[in-house]
């Protein structure tokens, strides 16, 4: 359209262009390190693998600037030696709330199905398919597990990071040692870092060790991984295969008389071909090891050293009989490795200063290692950071009740260990069972575990809540109030929570709703972007149109509550059930339009929110959702006092 | 998992990292301009608005390097004066096939509903809502129109472009003149360009004018926009409003005694607020103009010059009675403008050299202008480029049968005008009706058009196929064979095509299928990425398991056909219907696994492909899909000769 008059405001571009996450409010004074020769930060992150990058990305989005936040990594460029490749549904949900899931959705391999193969009834015939089950059983926004090279995942996070941090990751910077030194009470963590070969001393308020299984941070503060290795050696290879095995594009567990193999289909590569990852059990056993931080390779070194690519491929070929499998060409192998299964966890994830305030944290492989069979590594590591980031940012920005007292213990920070250590322990217990089952001659007389084939499939299926990341449940603590659960019916078993029944400590299941203001169909997870905000989800009751009813009273009380806390820290999501009368802006409390015009939904026209979440529409409920998407508490609609008390323990009211 | 042996191949990173679109094969020699002082390119694009950027992005992805391709723009930075804001479902589908839809999906306003408001029955009461209809009626991968600032859309394309082109857009480069000069037969287009104030002469094989309504390219080659202006002036304003109008977040057509307004809800901005765009009819009329390239503002200058922001807001306020509407604050207005509705189209989109080969092309506003009411501008402009890009790349890369003869006419290139000019004419005809209806006192005795309210709603609904971009149908031509349509039933009306019935000249409707190899649920559009390839879609018949049946024979013949054309230019998508026996890799022709392992689907487990596309499962069909997603032909399954003939007119066989 040809215009003949046009006028743009000077502020237009700033307002329409950005799409940056809004930083958290900061009640403490902006960070200005003292002007002396000592280099100081609020947070130093050691290690830029998935866990470290996720933490840096979140803290940067929450508003920590390059002046306040430093992430170092000893390698010269983006990590290329990573071997993880699985992204679980829950991790995809989180990536989606960060707006960075698209490339993975489009380019990764989507694993929808898991095939189980065993000895054929006639042993001469080799292996036969027993069953195919869905890879992801519990409901999730994503019905598949994605597989893609870890380097791609890191690049995606780093690209997004570049929008928030000019420095990005400082490379060629090796952490040498860490200690807590109370001399400088504000910056009690002292780190020695070798940058391009030159030693620098850095002081920081908080330090996070995301530096992997051989963590310098962990060793420096005197912590150890505790646990044991199992007695099996496995080889793993990424390869473009030539095969007539019909399920090569499904995840497979193959148990044959010749041994076990797990097939992980992988993404398409630049040649247009698709990679396959094979986990191949190496015949024979080595001794189990029980050790603290055992340096693998001391014992049984001979056996391990004898693992070769040719041996792995030969073994795979034997297991796949009567099918053939081989590299498609000479240059078809991208990567291979060998490992001994082990499960280890660090007993403490936090080291405190003399006043009891957590100062050093460890995340990811630095605090737990396990076998790759359940596809957990990269996911659990990033979720450690996802759990820690908002707690750390709240402390630093002075948003927690005890933030104001410098050096006082901070109960919110402590919940990082409470929640993630218990989770790591569960992971390791599951992994031990699952990887034992894998290495075992399942369903045969020789089985050590005694697992039958169907018990092994059951183990996978029941573990799926856990392995998908969707079934994680945090224990009760300051940020998870299990005492006040409101439900429409008593819950018979765990699996009901997987299917969406509200439970403090579990993530809120995604549902689709119709928005009142514009009729848009919207995922509730899109109202939970990873911006560090708490959300109060009100599931209104059927009396909404009664100005003196429970719903109207609750809405007004919640609106007042929101105003008592720092601006923007509490967001509202409001859902109404099917009702007799027509809902209009005029016949509901004005505060809905004022505070939640674009997050007010019908909970009955698309998914039935009340049925999914297990809430009686006649009674309603109020739910507090934490910045990481987990349910903090579920209270009676109108019991704003309880919400206030819960939030008051975590967030300080506006000063 | 701690590894004790690890080995990565040197080629690993190159293979797993990229996610670049594979370039088209090039049969002509690589481009190396002669070494003399004259600057030469294969393609010069003038203008980096949505049309120019889309073209540059596509040609770069197809493999044209910075040496061969130059895009210039007179402005110093990313366009900030753009006023378009609507992205239609079809455009979103295209963005999705380019892997760049995510930001728009997440950050744009999604318009799902269109509300119609008219005088209330009691005139004293002002306006009343008459009905709400879906914004997008025909089926599409996206059920909404997105609205977002044009600058964001350009930034998204430019970010992606930066992965393929180091230079990107050359800014501060103003096109001064263009002419065809056969002296240099290989580079007959001569352009004068002022770069940072310095004049440069550039020769190019092809030049594309994407330089807007006042196109220098169009004027240089002596072409004019032809058409007329209507007699209404409209104001448009982007503003954060304060209002009690209940449908402010829906698209609205408001006809009140005081005049007409269209409401376009817009995206959230960095303040956390949402923009609204208001189109407001300015009272009174000016004379219509019929002119070739009329410089608006010559006539009726007084009336137009008197349009002010205050006037627009006052008028809106009158129309919205009994509701109030005003800017939320003093700085709530981002942009405003005034325009007179006009519809103009250029009679030729291509200028040829003396041998009859198209050398200069115009796209976007340079060849058609219209009112913004139907939200077409940015979309139709980008779709011009989407239509032209692959044809131009095929010519340049020597993939068309006549490419080899330098200077010979190229029938494929000519279809750009055939297809897009007819489309522009349709657009303009629709726009005239629709915008007249908007400016008119619909449903009253004063109505000039005589449209009743319900006729106006019908006009919108029936136009929706067109305005959504999903109902575009190209006329029969070299690349659209309308003579050979295979269908399960006679088609009663146009709307059946909208709902998916295969029709040459229309885009293939997206469906969901279950993949045979891995059980993945997949959108067929994900098998149509914008990589410039043709796809042969075989809808097999129920005799697939018969090795001598039509399906098996067709598959083998198609496999041979694919091998006759340049490598990778033809991709296969194969769908099978519900069948009596079990489909396995062993009981179908081996060529399926060889050529289409990852694009072989069940067409009955999710959407029913046969019902949607109108194909009899007992008979099957073969469909050629062009690189732009449009159906080229629909033939009998097994009639590979016809496919060969059709493709042979467009693509040359392997030399």
Coordinates of N, CA and C in Angstrom, one line a residue, chain A residues 1-9 11-19 80-83 96 99 102-103 107 110 112-113 149 151-152 233 238 243-244 246 248-250 267 269-271 274-275 296 304 329 331-340 370 372 514 516-521 585 593 597-598, chain B residues 1-9 11-19 80-83 96 99 102-103 107 110 112-113 149 151-152 233 238 243-244 246 248-250 267 269-271 274-275 296 304 329 331-340 370 372 514 516-521 585 593 597-598:
Chain A
X1 N 0.8 -1.2 0.0 CA 0.0 0.0 0.0 C 0.9 1.2 0.0
X2 N 0.7 2.1 -1.0 CA 1.5 3.3 -1.0 C 0.9 4.3 0.1
X3 N 1.8 4.7 0.9 CA 1.4 5.6 2.0 C 1.6 7.1 1.6
X4 N 0.8 8.0 2.1 CA 1.2 9.4 1.8 C 1.6 10.1 3.0
X5 N 1.3 9.6 4.2 CA 1.8 10.2 5.4 C 2.3 9.0 6.3
X6 N 3.4 9.2 7.0 CA 3.9 8.1 7.8 C 4.7 8.7 9.0
X7 N 4.5 8.1 10.1 CA 5.3 8.7 11.3 C 5.5 7.5 12.2
X8 N 6.8 7.2 12.5 CA 7.1 6.2 13.5 C 7.8 6.8 14.7
X9 N 7.4 6.2 15.9 CA 8.0 6.8 17.1 C 9.5 6.3 17.2
X11 N 10.8 5.1 19.8 CA 11.0 3.9 20.6 C 10.5 2.7 20.0
X12 N 9.9 2.8 18.7 CA 9.3 1.6 18.1 C 10.2 0.4 18.0
X13 N 11.4 0.6 17.4 CA 12.2 -0.5 17.1 C 12.6 -1.3 18.4
X14 N 12.9 -0.5 19.5 CA 13.2 -1.1 20.7 C 12.1 -2.0 21.2
X15 N 10.9 -1.6 20.9 CA 9.8 -2.3 21.5 C 9.4 -3.5 20.7
X16 N 9.5 -3.4 19.3 CA 9.0 -4.5 18.5 C 10.1 -5.5 18.1
X17 N 11.3 -5.2 18.3 CA 12.3 -6.1 17.7 C 12.8 -7.2 18.6
X18 N 12.8 -7.0 19.9 CA 13.8 -7.8 20.7 C 13.4 -9.3 20.9
X19 N 12.4 -9.7 21.5 CA 12.1 -11.0 21.9 C 13.2 -11.6 22.9
X80 N 33.7 -31.1 21.3 CA 33.4 -32.0 20.2 C 33.6 -33.4 20.6
X81 N 34.0 -33.6 21.9 CA 34.2 -35.0 22.3 C 33.0 -35.6 23.0
X82 N 32.0 -34.8 23.1 CA 30.8 -35.3 23.9 C 30.2 -36.5 23.2
X83 N 29.7 -37.4 24.0 CA 29.2 -38.6 23.5 C 27.7 -38.8 23.8
X96 N 11.6 -26.0 24.9 CA 10.5 -25.3 24.3 C 10.2 -24.0 25.1
X99 N 12.4 -21.5 24.1 CA 12.3 -21.1 22.7 C 13.5 -21.6 21.8
X102 N 13.3 -25.8 18.4 CA 13.0 -26.0 17.0 C 14.0 -26.9 16.2
X103 N 15.3 -26.5 16.3 CA 16.3 -27.3 15.5 C 16.2 -28.8 16.0
X107 N 15.5 -31.5 13.3 CA 16.7 -32.1 12.7 C 17.1 -33.4 13.5
X110 N 13.8 -38.6 15.8 CA 12.7 -38.8 16.7 C 12.5 -40.3 17.0
X112 N 10.3 -42.9 18.4 CA 8.9 -43.1 18.8 C 8.7 -44.5 19.4
X113 N 9.5 -45.5 19.0 CA 9.2 -46.9 19.3 C 10.5 -47.6 19.8
X149 N 23.6 -35.3 18.1 CA 24.9 -35.2 18.6 C 25.0 -34.1 19.7
X151 N 27.2 -32.1 20.6 CA 27.8 -30.9 20.1 C 26.7 -29.9 19.5
X152 N 25.7 -30.5 18.9 CA 24.6 -29.7 18.3 C 23.8 -29.0 19.4
X233 N 31.9 -54.9 30.3 CA 32.5 -53.9 29.4 C 31.7 -53.8 28.2
X238 N 29.3 -45.1 16.7 CA 28.4 -44.3 15.8 C 28.8 -44.6 14.4
X243 N 22.6 -52.8 6.5 CA 22.1 -53.9 7.2 C 20.7 -54.3 6.6
X244 N 20.3 -55.6 6.8 CA 19.0 -56.0 6.5 C 18.1 -56.2 7.7
X246 N 15.5 -55.3 10.2 CA 14.4 -54.5 9.8 C 14.1 -53.3 10.8
X248 N 16.3 -51.3 12.3 CA 17.5 -50.5 12.5 C 17.2 -49.0 12.8
X249 N 15.9 -48.6 12.4 CA 15.5 -47.2 12.7 C 14.7 -47.1 14.0
X250 N 14.6 -48.2 14.7 CA 13.9 -48.1 16.1 C 15.0 -48.3 17.1
X267 N 20.4 -39.1 14.1 CA 20.0 -38.1 13.1 C 20.6 -38.3 11.8
X269 N 22.8 -37.1 8.7 CA 24.0 -36.3 8.6 C 24.1 -35.6 7.2
X270 N 25.2 -34.8 7.0 CA 25.2 -34.0 5.9 C 25.3 -34.8 4.6
X271 N 25.7 -36.1 4.6 CA 25.7 -36.9 3.4 C 24.3 -37.3 3.0
X274 N 21.8 -41.6 7.5 CA 21.4 -41.6 8.9 C 22.4 -42.4 9.7
X275 N 22.8 -41.8 10.9 CA 23.7 -42.6 11.7 C 22.9 -43.5 12.6
X296 N 39.4 -45.4 36.4 CA 39.2 -46.6 35.6 C 40.5 -46.9 34.8
X304 N 40.4 -54.4 29.0 CA 39.8 -53.2 28.4 C 40.6 -52.7 27.2
X329 N 30.6 -48.1 4.4 CA 31.8 -47.8 3.7 C 32.9 -47.8 4.6
X331 N 34.7 -45.2 5.4 CA 34.7 -44.0 6.3 C 33.3 -43.9 6.9
X332 N 32.6 -45.0 7.2 CA 31.3 -44.9 7.7 C 31.3 -44.8 9.3
X333 N 32.4 -45.0 9.9 CA 32.4 -44.9 11.4 C 32.8 -43.5 11.8
X334 N 32.0 -42.9 12.6 CA 32.2 -41.5 13.1 C 33.0 -41.5 14.4
X335 N 32.7 -42.5 15.2 CA 33.2 -42.4 16.6 C 33.0 -43.8 17.2
X336 N 34.0 -44.2 18.1 CA 33.7 -45.4 18.9 C 34.4 -45.3 20.2
X337 N 34.0 -46.0 21.2 CA 34.6 -46.0 22.5 C 34.2 -47.2 23.3
X338 N 34.9 -47.4 24.4 CA 34.6 -48.6 25.3 C 34.5 -48.0 26.7
X339 N 33.6 -48.7 27.5 CA 33.5 -48.2 28.9 C 33.0 -49.4 29.7
X340 N 33.2 -49.2 31.0 CA 32.7 -50.2 32.0 C 31.6 -49.5 32.7
X370 N 26.9 -42.6 35.5 CA 26.1 -43.8 35.3 C 26.2 -44.3 33.9
X372 N 25.2 -45.2 30.0 CA 24.4 -44.4 29.0 C 23.1 -45.1 28.6
X514 N -8.4 -23.1 25.4 CA -8.8 -22.0 24.5 C -8.8 -20.7 25.3
X516 N -9.7 -17.0 26.4 CA -10.9 -16.2 26.4 C -10.8 -15.0 25.5
X517 N -9.7 -14.3 25.6 CA -9.6 -13.0 24.9 C -9.6 -13.1 23.4
X518 N -9.1 -14.1 22.8 CA -9.0 -14.2 21.4 C -9.3 -15.5 20.8
X519 N -9.7 -16.5 21.6 CA -10.0 -17.8 21.0 C -8.9 -18.6 20.6
X520 N -7.6 -18.1 20.9 CA -6.5 -18.9 20.4 C -6.4 -20.2 21.2
X521 N -5.9 -21.2 20.5 CA -5.6 -22.5 21.1 C -4.2 -22.4 21.6
X585 N -16.3 -10.2 30.0 CA -15.4 -9.4 30.8 C -16.1 -8.7 31.9
X593 N -9.0 -9.1 33.9 CA -8.5 -8.4 32.7 C -7.3 -7.6 33.0
X597 N -5.3 -10.7 31.3 CA -6.1 -10.7 30.1 C -5.7 -11.8 29.1
X598 N -4.4 -12.0 29.0 CA -4.0 -12.9 27.9 C -3.6 -14.3 28.5
Chain B
X1 N 29.2 -41.3 31.4 CA 29.9 -42.6 31.5 C 31.4 -42.4 31.3
X2 N 32.2 -42.8 32.2 CA 33.6 -42.7 32.0 C 34.1 -43.7 31.0
X3 N 34.8 -43.2 29.9 CA 35.3 -44.1 28.9 C 36.7 -44.4 29.2
X4 N 37.1 -45.6 28.7 CA 38.6 -45.8 28.8 C 39.2 -45.9 27.4
X5 N 38.5 -46.0 26.4 CA 39.0 -45.9 25.1 C 38.1 -45.1 24.2
X6 N 38.6 -44.2 23.4 CA 37.7 -43.4 22.6 C 38.4 -43.0 21.3
X7 N 37.7 -43.0 20.2 CA 38.3 -42.7 19.0 C 37.3 -42.0 18.1
X8 N 37.6 -40.8 17.7 CA 36.6 -40.1 16.8 C 37.3 -39.9 15.4
X9 N 36.5 -40.0 14.4 CA 37.1 -39.9 13.0 C 37.3 -38.4 12.7
X11 N 36.4 -36.8 10.2 CA 35.3 -36.3 9.4 C 34.0 -36.1 10.2
X12 N 34.1 -36.5 11.5 CA 32.9 -36.6 12.3 C 32.2 -35.2 12.4
X13 N 32.9 -34.2 12.8 CA 32.3 -32.9 13.0 C 31.6 -32.4 11.8
X14 N 32.3 -32.5 10.7 CA 31.7 -32.0 9.4 C 30.4 -32.7 9.1
X15 N 30.3 -33.9 9.6 CA 29.0 -34.7 9.2 C 27.9 -34.5 10.2
X16 N 28.2 -34.3 11.5 CA 27.2 -34.2 12.5 C 26.7 -32.8 12.8
X17 N 27.6 -31.8 12.5 CA 27.2 -30.4 12.9 C 26.3 -29.6 12.1
X18 N 26.3 -29.7 10.8 CA 25.9 -28.6 9.9 C 24.4 -28.3 9.9
X19 N 23.6 -29.1 9.4 CA 22.2 -28.8 9.2 C 22.0 -27.7 8.2
X80 N 13.4 -0.7 8.7 CA 12.6 -0.4 9.9 C 11.3 0.3 9.5
X81 N 11.1 0.6 8.3 CA 9.9 1.4 7.9 C 8.8 0.5 7.4
X82 N 9.0 -0.8 7.4 CA 8.0 -1.7 6.9 C 6.7 -1.6 7.7
X83 N 5.6 -1.8 7.0 CA 4.4 -1.7 7.7 C 3.5 -3.0 7.6
X96 N 8.1 -23.0 7.6 CA 8.4 -24.3 8.3 C 9.3 -25.2 7.4
X99 N 12.6 -24.2 7.9 CA 13.2 -24.3 9.3 C 13.3 -23.0 10.0
X102 N 9.9 -21.0 13.8 CA 9.7 -21.1 15.2 C 9.5 -19.8 15.9
X103 N 10.3 -18.8 15.6 CA 10.2 -17.5 16.3 C 8.8 -16.9 16.1
X107 N 6.4 -16.2 19.0 CA 6.4 -14.8 19.4 C 5.3 -13.9 18.8
X110 N -1.1 -14.9 17.4 CA -1.8 -15.8 16.6 C -3.3 -15.4 16.5
X112 N -6.8 -16.3 15.7 CA -7.6 -17.5 15.4 C -9.0 -17.2 15.0
X113 N -9.5 -16.0 15.4 CA -10.9 -15.6 15.2 C -11.1 -14.2 14.6
X149 N 5.7 -7.7 13.5 CA 6.3 -6.6 12.8 C 7.2 -7.1 11.6
X151 N 9.8 -6.1 10.3 CA 11.2 -6.0 10.6 C 11.7 -7.3 11.2
X152 N 10.8 -7.9 12.1 CA 11.2 -9.2 12.7 C 11.3 -10.3 11.7
X233 N -10.0 7.3 2.0 CA -8.7 7.4 2.7 C -8.8 6.7 4.0
X238 N -0.4 1.8 15.0 CA 0.0 0.7 15.9 C 0.1 1.3 17.3
X243 N -8.8 0.0 26.6 CA -10.2 -0.1 26.0 C -11.0 -1.1 26.8
X244 N -12.3 -0.9 26.8 CA -13.2 -1.9 27.3 C -13.9 -2.6 26.2
X246 N -14.6 -5.6 24.1 CA -14.3 -6.9 24.5 C -13.5 -7.8 23.5
X248 N -10.9 -6.8 21.5 CA -9.7 -6.1 21.1 C -8.6 -7.1 20.7
X249 N -8.6 -8.3 21.2 CA -7.6 -9.3 20.9 C -8.1 -10.2 19.7
X250 N -9.2 -9.9 19.1 CA -9.6 -10.6 17.9 C -9.5 -9.7 16.7
X267 N 1.6 -8.5 18.2 CA 2.4 -9.3 19.1 C 2.6 -8.5 20.4
X269 N 5.1 -6.8 23.0 CA 6.3 -6.1 22.9 C 7.1 -6.2 24.2
X270 N 8.3 -5.5 24.1 CA 9.2 -5.7 25.2 C 8.7 -5.2 26.6
X271 N 7.7 -4.3 26.6 CA 7.2 -3.9 27.9 C 6.3 -4.9 28.5
X274 N 0.7 -5.7 24.7 CA 0.4 -6.1 23.4 C 0.0 -5.0 22.5
X275 N 0.5 -5.0 21.3 CA 0.1 -3.9 20.3 C -1.2 -4.2 19.7
X296 N 1.0 9.3 -5.8 CA -0.1 9.7 -4.9 C 0.3 11.1 -4.3
X304 N -5.8 14.8 2.0 CA -4.9 13.8 2.6 C -3.9 14.4 3.6
X329 N -1.0 5.2 27.1 CA -0.1 6.3 27.7 C 0.3 7.2 26.6
X331 N 3.2 7.7 25.4 CA 4.1 7.0 24.4 C 3.6 5.7 23.9
X332 N 2.3 5.5 23.9 CA 1.8 4.2 23.5 C 1.7 4.0 22.0
X333 N 1.8 5.1 21.2 CA 1.7 5.0 19.8 C 3.1 4.7 19.2
X334 N 3.2 3.6 18.4 CA 4.5 3.2 17.8 C 4.6 3.8 16.4
X335 N 3.5 3.8 15.7 CA 3.6 4.2 14.3 C 2.3 4.5 13.8
X336 N 2.2 5.5 12.9 CA 0.9 5.7 12.2 C 1.1 6.2 10.8
X337 N 0.1 6.1 9.9 CA 0.2 6.4 8.5 C -1.2 6.6 7.9
X338 N -1.2 7.2 6.8 CA -2.5 7.3 6.0 C -2.2 6.8 4.6
X339 N -3.3 6.3 4.0 CA -3.1 5.8 2.6 C -4.5 5.9 1.9
X340 N -4.4 5.9 0.6 CA -5.6 5.8 -0.2 C -5.6 4.4 -0.8
X370 N -1.8 -3.0 -3.5 CA -3.2 -3.2 -3.1 C -3.4 -2.7 -1.7
X372 N -4.1 -3.0 2.3 CA -3.6 -3.9 3.3 C -4.7 -4.8 4.0
X514 N 2.3 -42.3 9.5 CA 3.1 -43.1 10.4 C 4.2 -43.7 9.5
X516 N 7.1 -46.2 8.2 CA 7.2 -47.6 8.3 C 8.5 -48.0 9.1
X517 N 9.6 -47.3 8.8 CA 10.9 -47.7 9.3 C 11.0 -47.5 10.8
X518 N 10.3 -46.6 11.4 CA 10.6 -46.3 12.8 C 9.3 -46.0 13.6
X519 N 8.1 -46.0 12.9 CA 6.9 -45.7 13.6 C 6.7 -44.2 14.0
X520 N 7.6 -43.4 13.5 CA 7.5 -41.9 13.8 C 6.2 -41.4 13.2
X521 N 5.6 -40.4 13.9 CA 4.5 -39.7 13.3 C 5.1 -38.5 12.6
X585 N 9.9 -55.3 5.0 CA 10.9 -55.0 4.0 C 11.0 -56.1 2.9
X593 N 13.4 -49.6 0.1 CA 14.4 -49.4 1.1 C 15.6 -48.7 0.5
X597 N 13.9 -45.4 2.2 CA 13.7 -46.0 3.5 C 13.0 -45.1 4.5
X598 N 13.4 -43.8 4.5 CA 12.9 -42.9 5.5 C 11.7 -42.1 5.0

